[in-house]
Amino acid sequence: MNAPAESLQLASIVDDLANRGWSHQRLALPVELSCALAGECRSRAAAGNLAPASVGRGDGQQILEGVRGDRIHWLERGQSAASDAYLDLMDELRQRLNRELFLGLEDFECHFALYPPGAFYQKHLDRFRDDDRRAVSVVAYLNTDWQPEQGGALRLHLERGEHDVLPEGGSLVVFLSANLPHEVLPANRERLSLTGWFRRRGGPL
Ligand code: OGA
Ligand code: MN
């Protein structure tokens, strides 16, 4: 699948990250690509291929539905044309961020996430307490026709107050992982996304 990198609006993402640490781009992914990714996420769910998401890392991992209720599947290169096209786009973004903001991002890890109706993810930071490799978070939304009354916003807890982003298909949210607390509010319909992190070299502290 061919996805032109210009559609990501790379220049605005870079500017936003430099100026305020986060960026929201509507219609960032080609429609064809976000539809294919949504289809893949749904068929993996139907095949019982999604696992309850955990909290923490390594030996400290726990499944806590009172903290996060999504089900996930980690992407691997070669699993589908759509996933590969998405990973290619993310690599364009990674190189651009390194070139312009000198972030030294080495790799990207990413999973599909399906939130059943009513599921949420409590306020958190994406960087683990004992591992500071995650530097930039990227969430791509895959539902079409999302309406505000359906809930499911990503709530960013910015220094100047809360900012809600609706999970509209094809849109992308990018933010610096270290210091932006955020949460996923419950929705009254199934909510699909791809959540990922650009990581720097380093390791467990
Ligand atoms: C996460 C997360 C946000 C979203 O998975 O860490 O914060 O909007 N997801 O799905
Ligand atoms: Mn998060």
Short mmCIF file of C-alpha atoms and ligand atoms in Angstrom, two decimals:
data_model
loop_
_atom_site.label_atom_id
_atom_site.label_comp_id
_atom_site.label_asym_id
_atom_site.label_seq_id
_atom_site.Cartn_x
_atom_site.Cartn_y
_atom_site.Cartn_z
CA MET A 1 0.00 0.00 0.00
CA ASN A 2 1.34 3.38 -0.97
CA ALA A 3 0.87 6.25 1.44
CA PRO A 4 2.47 9.58 0.55
CA ALA A 5 4.31 11.00 3.55
CA GLU A 6 3.14 14.56 2.75
CA SER A 7 -0.31 13.55 3.93
CA LEU A 8 1.02 13.31 7.48
CA GLN A 9 1.52 17.09 7.65
CA LEU A 10 5.03 16.52 8.95
CA ALA A 11 6.03 20.17 8.99
CA SER A 12 3.13 21.19 11.26
CA ILE A 13 3.82 18.29 13.62
CA VAL A 14 7.45 19.34 13.95
CA ASP A 15 6.49 23.00 14.55
CA ASP A 16 3.87 22.11 17.15
CA LEU A 17 6.19 19.79 19.05
CA ALA A 18 8.90 22.44 19.11
CA ASN A 19 6.52 25.22 20.18
CA ARG A 20 4.22 23.54 22.68
CA GLY A 21 5.06 19.83 23.01
CA TRP A 22 1.98 18.41 21.32
CA SER A 23 0.21 18.36 17.97
CA HIS A 24 -3.24 17.39 16.69
CA GLN A 25 -3.61 16.83 12.94
CA ARG A 26 -7.01 16.05 11.47
CA LEU A 27 -7.13 13.99 8.26
CA ALA A 28 -3.46 13.12 8.60
CA LEU A 29 -3.73 9.55 7.35
CA PRO A 30 -4.97 8.69 3.86
CA VAL A 31 -8.60 7.50 4.18
CA GLU A 32 -7.78 4.24 2.42
CA LEU A 33 -5.04 3.51 4.95
CA SER A 34 -7.09 4.26 8.07
CA CYS A 35 -9.95 2.11 6.71
CA ALA A 36 -7.58 -0.79 6.06
CA LEU A 37 -6.09 -0.45 9.55
CA ALA A 38 -9.55 -0.32 11.14
CA GLY A 39 -10.51 -3.46 9.21
CA GLU A 40 -7.39 -5.23 10.40
CA CYS A 41 -8.01 -4.23 14.01
CA ARG A 42 -11.62 -5.49 13.84
CA SER A 43 -10.72 -8.80 12.24
CA ARG A 44 -7.99 -9.38 14.82
CA ALA A 45 -10.56 -8.69 17.54
CA ALA A 46 -13.04 -11.09 15.93
CA ALA A 47 -10.33 -13.79 15.73
CA GLY A 48 -9.60 -13.39 19.44
CA ASN A 49 -6.25 -11.89 18.59
CA LEU A 50 -6.30 -8.93 21.00
CA ALA A 51 -5.06 -9.27 24.58
CA PRO A 52 -6.04 -7.23 27.65
CA ALA A 53 -3.57 -4.36 27.96
CA SER A 54 -1.30 -4.24 30.97
CA VAL A 55 0.08 -1.43 33.09
CA GLY A 56 3.79 -1.06 33.92
CA ARG A 57 6.64 -2.99 32.35
CA GLY A 58 8.78 -6.09 32.84
CA ASP A 59 8.09 -7.98 36.06
CA GLY A 60 5.87 -5.17 37.27
CA GLN A 61 3.24 -5.65 34.52
CA GLN A 62 -0.33 -6.00 35.72
CA ILE A 63 -3.74 -6.14 34.07
CA LEU A 64 -5.89 -3.58 35.86
CA GLU A 65 -9.23 -2.99 34.18
CA GLY A 66 -9.98 -0.20 36.64
CA VAL A 67 -6.99 1.66 35.16
CA ARG A 68 -7.25 0.79 31.46
CA GLY A 69 -9.87 -1.33 29.69
CA ASP A 70 -8.50 -1.58 26.15
CA ARG A 71 -7.42 -4.72 24.31
CA ILE A 72 -4.28 -4.55 22.19
CA HIS A 73 -2.14 -6.17 19.51
CA TRP A 74 1.50 -5.13 18.95
CA LEU A 75 2.41 -4.42 15.30
CA GLU A 76 5.19 -6.31 13.64
CA ARG A 77 6.66 -5.59 10.25
CA GLY A 78 5.29 -7.93 7.58
CA GLN A 79 1.97 -8.67 9.29
CA SER A 80 -0.06 -6.76 6.66
CA ALA A 81 0.33 -4.22 3.86
CA ALA A 82 -1.58 -1.61 5.86
CA SER A 83 0.54 -2.06 8.98
CA ASP A 84 3.71 -1.81 6.90
CA ALA A 85 2.46 1.38 5.24
CA TYR A 86 1.77 2.86 8.67
CA LEU A 87 5.20 1.86 9.99
CA ASP A 88 6.76 3.46 6.88
CA LEU A 89 4.92 6.73 7.57
CA MET A 90 6.07 6.65 11.18
CA ASP A 91 9.63 6.16 10.01
CA GLU A 92 9.33 9.29 7.86
CA LEU A 93 8.13 11.16 10.92
CA ARG A 94 10.94 9.73 13.06
CA GLN A 95 13.62 10.85 10.60
CA ARG A 96 12.07 14.29 10.28
CA LEU A 97 11.94 14.76 14.07
CA ASN A 98 15.56 13.68 14.35
CA ARG A 99 16.68 15.97 11.54
CA GLU A 100 14.84 19.06 12.74
CA LEU A 101 14.60 18.66 16.50
CA PHE A 102 17.66 16.45 17.15
CA LEU A 103 15.61 14.03 19.23
CA GLY A 104 17.78 10.97 18.55
CA LEU A 105 14.78 8.67 18.13
CA GLU A 106 15.95 5.14 17.39
CA ASP A 107 12.87 3.01 16.95
CA PHE A 108 9.09 2.87 17.10
CA GLU A 109 6.82 0.49 18.97
CA CYS A 110 3.11 0.51 18.35
CA HIS A 111 -0.09 -1.42 19.07
CA PHE A 112 -3.67 -1.53 17.92
CA ALA A 113 -6.03 -0.65 20.77
CA LEU A 114 -9.72 -1.47 20.94
CA TYR A 115 -11.74 0.11 23.73
CA PRO A 116 -15.12 -1.62 24.12
CA PRO A 117 -18.03 0.73 24.99
CA GLY A 118 -17.52 2.04 28.54
CA ALA A 119 -13.78 1.31 28.64
CA PHE A 120 -11.34 4.06 29.59
CA TYR A 121 -7.70 4.67 30.48
CA GLN A 122 -7.11 6.69 33.64
CA LYS A 123 -4.86 9.73 33.71
CA HIS A 124 -1.23 8.66 33.20
CA LEU A 125 2.17 9.48 31.69
CA ASP A 126 3.49 7.27 28.88
CA ARG A 127 7.04 7.15 30.20
CA PHE A 128 7.69 4.33 32.67
CA ARG A 129 9.19 5.17 36.04
CA ASP A 130 12.08 2.74 35.50
CA ASP A 131 12.68 3.22 31.75
CA ASP A 132 12.99 6.61 30.06
CA ARG A 133 13.32 5.45 26.44
CA ARG A 134 9.84 6.54 25.33
CA ALA A 135 10.27 10.09 24.04
CA VAL A 136 7.38 10.85 21.66
CA SER A 137 3.86 9.34 21.73
CA VAL A 138 1.75 9.02 18.57
CA VAL A 139 -1.93 8.07 18.52
CA ALA A 140 -3.78 7.48 15.22
CA TYR A 141 -7.57 7.17 15.32
CA LEU A 142 -9.42 4.72 13.12
CA ASN A 143 -13.20 5.18 13.64
CA THR A 144 -15.23 6.91 10.96
CA ASP A 145 -18.02 9.42 11.73
CA TRP A 146 -17.17 9.99 15.38
CA GLN A 147 -19.72 12.30 17.05
CA PRO A 148 -18.92 14.44 20.14
CA GLU A 149 -21.82 12.89 22.09
CA GLN A 150 -20.20 9.47 21.68
CA GLY A 151 -17.49 10.50 24.18
CA GLY A 152 -14.14 8.71 24.04
CA ALA A 153 -12.03 11.87 23.91
CA LEU A 154 -8.33 11.86 24.61
CA ARG A 155 -8.06 14.42 27.42
CA LEU A 156 -4.71 16.18 27.54
CA HIS A 157 -3.87 17.77 30.89
CA LEU A 158 -1.89 20.74 29.63
CA GLU A 159 -0.27 23.32 31.91
CA ARG A 160 -2.92 25.83 30.88
CA GLY A 161 -5.84 23.43 31.38
CA GLU A 162 -7.57 20.44 29.89
CA HIS A 163 -7.88 19.94 26.15
CA ASP A 164 -10.08 17.22 24.66
CA VAL A 165 -9.39 15.61 21.28
CA LEU A 166 -12.10 13.51 19.66
CA PRO A 167 -10.92 10.19 18.20
CA GLU A 168 -11.85 11.05 14.62
CA GLY A 169 -10.76 8.58 11.96
CA GLY A 170 -7.53 9.53 10.17
CA SER A 171 -6.46 12.07 12.77
CA LEU A 172 -3.18 11.93 14.61
CA VAL A 173 -2.05 13.20 18.01
CA VAL A 174 1.67 13.47 18.71
CA PHE A 175 3.17 14.60 22.03
CA LEU A 176 6.33 14.48 24.12
CA SER A 177 5.91 11.41 26.32
CA ALA A 178 7.81 12.58 29.41
CA ASN A 179 5.58 15.28 30.76
CA LEU A 180 2.08 15.34 29.31
CA PRO A 181 -0.46 13.61 31.54
CA HIS A 182 -3.47 12.37 29.58
CA GLU A 183 -6.44 10.01 29.81
CA VAL A 184 -8.99 8.27 27.59
CA LEU A 185 -12.60 9.02 28.51
CA PRO A 186 -15.23 6.28 28.14
CA ALA A 187 -17.16 6.15 24.87
CA ASN A 188 -20.57 4.70 24.09
CA ARG A 189 -19.27 2.95 20.98
CA GLU A 190 -16.24 0.81 20.20
CA ARG A 191 -13.13 2.98 19.88
CA LEU A 192 -10.20 1.95 17.66
CA SER A 193 -6.73 3.43 17.60
CA LEU A 194 -3.08 2.76 16.99
CA THR A 195 -0.91 3.94 19.85
CA GLY A 196 2.85 4.08 19.53
CA TRP A 197 6.07 5.49 20.89
CA PHE A 198 9.32 6.66 19.38
CA ARG A 199 12.11 5.55 21.64
CA ARG A 200 15.60 6.83 22.28
CA ARG A 201 18.62 4.75 23.05
CA GLY A 202 19.03 3.99 26.71
CA GLY A 203 17.51 1.41 28.86
CA PRO A 204 16.12 0.51 32.21
CA LEU A 205 17.31 3.03 34.79
C1 OGA B 1 -2.13 5.03 25.65
C2 OGA B 1 -3.01 6.21 25.44
C3 OGA B 1 -4.57 7.43 24.08
C4 OGA B 1 -5.71 7.25 23.12
O1 OGA B 1 -2.41 3.96 25.07
O2 OGA B 1 -1.14 5.16 26.39
O3 OGA B 1 -2.87 7.15 26.17
O4 OGA B 1 -6.34 8.27 22.80
N1 OGA B 1 -3.90 6.23 24.42
O5 OGA B 1 -5.99 6.12 22.73
MN MN B 2 -0.94 7.12 27.12
#
